[in-house]
Short mmCIF file of C-alpha atoms and ligand atoms in Angstrom, two decimals:
data_model
loop_
_atom_site.label_atom_id
_atom_site.label_comp_id
_atom_site.label_asym_id
_atom_site.label_seq_id
_atom_site.Cartn_x
_atom_site.Cartn_y
_atom_site.Cartn_z
CA UNK A 1 45.58 32.79 -77.85
CA UNK A 2 42.70 32.33 -75.40
CA UNK A 3 42.40 34.84 -72.61
CA UNK A 4 40.28 34.29 -69.49
CA UNK A 5 39.17 36.86 -66.96
CA UNK A 6 38.87 36.11 -63.23
CA UNK A 7 36.84 39.01 -61.80
CA UNK A 8 36.17 39.86 -58.17
CA UNK A 9 36.55 42.37 -55.40
CA UNK A 10 39.44 40.48 -53.75
CA UNK A 11 39.10 42.39 -50.48
CA UNK A 12 41.60 40.82 -49.79
CA UNK A 13 42.74 37.87 -51.93
CA UNK A 14 42.46 34.52 -50.09
CA UNK A 15 43.91 31.05 -50.71
CA UNK A 16 40.53 30.17 -52.25
CA UNK A 17 40.90 32.91 -54.90
CA UNK A 18 44.52 31.95 -55.48
CA UNK A 19 43.58 28.31 -56.07
CA UNK A 20 41.03 29.33 -58.74
CA UNK A 21 43.55 31.70 -60.39
CA UNK A 22 46.30 29.05 -60.47
CA UNK A 23 43.99 26.42 -61.94
CA UNK A 24 42.69 28.88 -64.54
CA UNK A 25 46.27 29.84 -65.48
CA UNK A 26 47.06 26.16 -66.09
CA UNK A 27 44.28 25.95 -68.70
CA UNK A 28 44.29 29.28 -70.57
CA UNK A 29 47.13 31.07 -72.38
CA UNK A 30 46.56 34.28 -70.51
CA UNK A 31 44.58 35.21 -67.39
CA UNK A 32 43.54 38.71 -66.42
CA UNK A 33 42.59 39.02 -62.77
CA UNK A 34 40.17 41.94 -62.84
CA UNK A 35 39.82 43.86 -59.59
CA UNK A 36 36.44 45.53 -59.25
CA UNK A 37 37.26 49.14 -58.41
CA UNK A 38 34.03 50.07 -56.67
CA UNK A 39 32.34 47.07 -55.08
CA UNK A 40 28.88 47.80 -53.67
CA UNK A 41 30.11 47.01 -50.17
CA UNK A 42 32.60 49.50 -48.73
CA UNK A 43 35.93 47.67 -49.15
CA UNK A 44 38.54 47.39 -46.37
CA UNK A 45 41.43 47.72 -48.84
CA UNK A 46 41.62 50.36 -51.57
CA UNK A 47 41.63 49.13 -55.18
CA UNK A 48 45.37 49.89 -55.37
CA UNK A 49 46.06 47.85 -52.21
CA UNK A 50 43.91 44.94 -53.44
CA UNK A 51 45.75 44.97 -56.76
CA UNK A 52 49.19 45.14 -55.18
CA UNK A 53 48.48 42.18 -52.87
CA UNK A 54 47.19 40.18 -55.84
CA UNK A 55 50.23 41.08 -57.97
CA UNK A 56 52.54 39.81 -55.27
CA UNK A 57 50.71 36.54 -54.71
CA UNK A 58 50.48 35.71 -58.45
CA UNK A 59 54.09 36.76 -59.18
CA UNK A 60 54.99 33.07 -59.76
CA UNK A 61 52.44 32.79 -62.59
CA UNK A 62 53.94 34.28 -65.78
CA UNK A 63 50.70 34.27 -67.76
CA UNK A 64 48.65 36.17 -65.15
CA UNK A 65 48.10 39.95 -65.11
CA UNK A 66 46.22 41.98 -62.53
CA UNK A 67 44.18 44.97 -63.64
CA UNK A 68 41.30 47.14 -62.47
CA UNK A 69 37.88 47.17 -63.98
CA UNK A 70 34.66 49.06 -63.51
CA UNK A 71 31.39 49.09 -65.38
CA UNK A 72 30.04 46.08 -67.25
CA UNK A 73 32.24 43.01 -67.11
CA UNK A 74 31.30 41.90 -70.64
CA UNK A 75 32.36 45.28 -72.06
CA UNK A 76 35.65 44.97 -70.25
CA UNK A 77 36.12 41.39 -71.53
CA UNK A 78 35.50 42.54 -75.12
CA UNK A 79 37.94 45.40 -74.76
CA UNK A 80 40.58 42.94 -73.56
CA UNK A 81 39.83 40.38 -76.28
CA UNK A 82 38.85 37.78 -73.65
CA UNK A 83 36.28 35.14 -74.58
CA UNK A 84 35.92 33.49 -71.20
CA UNK A 85 34.98 34.63 -67.70
CA UNK A 86 35.98 32.16 -64.98
CA UNK A 87 34.21 32.25 -61.62
CA UNK A 88 34.77 30.09 -58.58
CA UNK A 89 31.80 28.32 -57.03
CA UNK A 90 31.84 27.55 -53.34
CA UNK A 91 28.44 26.32 -52.36
CA UNK A 92 24.86 26.17 -53.47
CA UNK A 93 24.54 29.66 -52.01
CA UNK A 94 26.85 31.04 -54.73
CA UNK A 95 24.87 29.35 -57.48
CA UNK A 96 21.76 31.48 -57.73
CA UNK A 97 23.40 34.88 -58.12
CA UNK A 98 26.13 33.47 -60.38
CA UNK A 99 23.49 31.80 -62.55
CA UNK A 100 21.60 35.08 -62.91
CA UNK A 101 24.76 37.03 -63.67
CA UNK A 102 26.01 34.49 -66.22
CA UNK A 103 22.68 34.45 -68.07
CA UNK A 104 22.47 38.25 -68.09
CA UNK A 105 26.00 38.47 -69.47
CA UNK A 106 25.18 35.82 -72.08
CA UNK A 107 22.15 37.81 -73.19
CA UNK A 108 24.23 40.98 -73.57
CA UNK A 109 27.24 39.32 -75.19
CA UNK A 110 26.57 35.81 -76.51
CA UNK A 111 30.15 35.45 -77.73
CA UNK A 112 31.51 35.52 -74.18
CA UNK A 113 31.27 32.34 -72.11
CA UNK A 114 31.13 32.13 -68.32
CA UNK A 115 32.77 29.00 -66.91
CA UNK A 116 32.58 27.84 -63.30
CA UNK A 117 35.35 26.17 -61.44
CA UNK A 118 34.47 24.19 -58.35
CA UNK A 119 36.24 25.31 -55.20
CA UNK A 120 38.83 23.01 -53.68
CA UNK A 121 37.35 21.10 -50.77
CA UNK A 122 39.53 22.84 -48.19
CA UNK A 123 38.44 26.33 -49.35
CA UNK A 124 34.74 25.72 -49.77
CA UNK A 125 33.88 27.74 -46.64
CA UNK A 126 36.44 30.48 -47.22
CA UNK A 127 35.51 34.08 -48.05
CA UNK A 128 37.23 37.44 -47.73
CA UNK A 129 34.58 38.61 -45.27
CA UNK A 130 35.11 35.58 -43.03
CA UNK A 131 38.87 36.25 -42.93
CA UNK A 132 38.35 39.96 -42.15
CA UNK A 133 36.04 39.10 -39.29
CA UNK A 134 38.46 36.49 -37.96
CA UNK A 135 41.38 38.95 -37.89
CA UNK A 136 39.24 41.74 -36.47
CA UNK A 137 38.46 39.57 -33.46
CA UNK A 138 42.09 38.58 -32.99
CA UNK A 139 42.18 35.22 -34.85
CA UNK A 140 45.13 33.95 -36.87
CA UNK A 141 44.40 33.87 -40.64
CA UNK A 142 47.56 32.03 -41.74
CA UNK A 143 45.72 28.94 -42.96
CA UNK A 144 43.44 31.05 -45.16
CA UNK A 145 45.55 33.75 -46.80
CA UNK A 146 49.16 34.09 -48.02
CA UNK A 147 51.56 35.51 -45.35
CA UNK A 148 51.78 39.00 -46.86
CA UNK A 149 47.99 39.27 -46.92
CA UNK A 150 47.87 38.19 -43.27
CA UNK A 151 50.36 40.96 -42.44
CA UNK A 152 48.39 43.55 -44.44
CA UNK A 153 45.17 42.54 -42.67
CA UNK A 154 46.76 42.77 -39.26
CA UNK A 155 48.15 46.23 -40.08
CA UNK A 156 44.84 47.52 -41.42
CA UNK A 157 42.65 46.10 -38.67
CA UNK A 158 44.98 47.20 -35.90
CA UNK A 159 43.99 50.79 -36.76
CA UNK A 160 40.31 49.91 -36.98
CA UNK A 161 40.39 48.16 -33.62
CA UNK A 162 41.98 51.15 -31.98
CA UNK A 163 39.44 53.38 -33.72
CA UNK A 164 42.06 55.40 -35.66
P1 ADP B 201 33.97 37.12 -52.14
O1 ADP B 201 32.71 36.46 -52.61
O2 ADP B 201 34.79 36.27 -51.20
O3 ADP B 201 33.83 38.56 -51.69
P2 ADP B 201 35.07 38.00 -54.67
O4 ADP B 201 34.01 38.89 -55.13
O5 ADP B 201 36.42 38.61 -54.50
O6 ADP B 201 34.85 37.17 -53.36
O7 ADP B 201 35.15 36.73 -55.60
C1 ADP B 201 35.82 36.60 -56.81
C2 ADP B 201 35.59 35.21 -57.35
O8 ADP B 201 36.26 34.25 -56.54
C3 ADP B 201 34.13 34.77 -57.38
O9 ADP B 201 33.92 34.00 -58.53
C4 ADP B 201 34.00 33.91 -56.13
O10 ADP B 201 32.96 32.97 -56.25
C5 ADP B 201 35.35 33.26 -56.13
N1 ADP B 201 35.74 32.78 -54.81
C6 ADP B 201 35.86 33.50 -53.68
N2 ADP B 201 36.27 32.70 -52.66
C7 ADP B 201 36.40 31.45 -53.17
C8 ADP B 201 36.76 30.18 -52.62
N3 ADP B 201 37.06 30.04 -51.34
N4 ADP B 201 36.79 29.10 -53.45
C9 ADP B 201 36.46 29.27 -54.75
N5 ADP B 201 36.09 30.42 -55.33
C10 ADP B 201 36.07 31.50 -54.55
#
């Protein structure tokens, strides 16, 4: 059985993430979506909220699990018996840091492969931060995130906007 890991902060999950997760689930026996507990940027959603939203939007994929991780990704992958890390690539701007990270991981754990999946054309510009900004300024995110994520964003940012 081949297990792949899709890591990220998912703050919150977007249709771009979901597309990568669905395509990865169609290739590998099992996919673990690994939610980074403490991203360097202060997240809008707690790790538990990010995980719950992900669990709901991947509920139709029987071979996908959502878990938390912290520390080194390669250590986590080894612990889970996963041989492959799958990352989505949006633009040339993603390439440099992903290249560095993949080579560092390869150096530490040569038995683990990083594979890149090209974004779908319609999501190439999409990022969690863009969606947060859009909602903060009153825009409608329905084209970019699943409906329950749009509702969670609206709820969360309503409080921020009113300063509570
Ligand atoms: P972000 O960079 O939006 O904060 P994450 O850290 O949550 O995202 O990213 C998790 C993974 O999903 C990364 O491999 C990232 O490149 C990928 N990803 C994010 N958005 C998209 C998208 N629109 N299309 C393809 N891959 C994406």
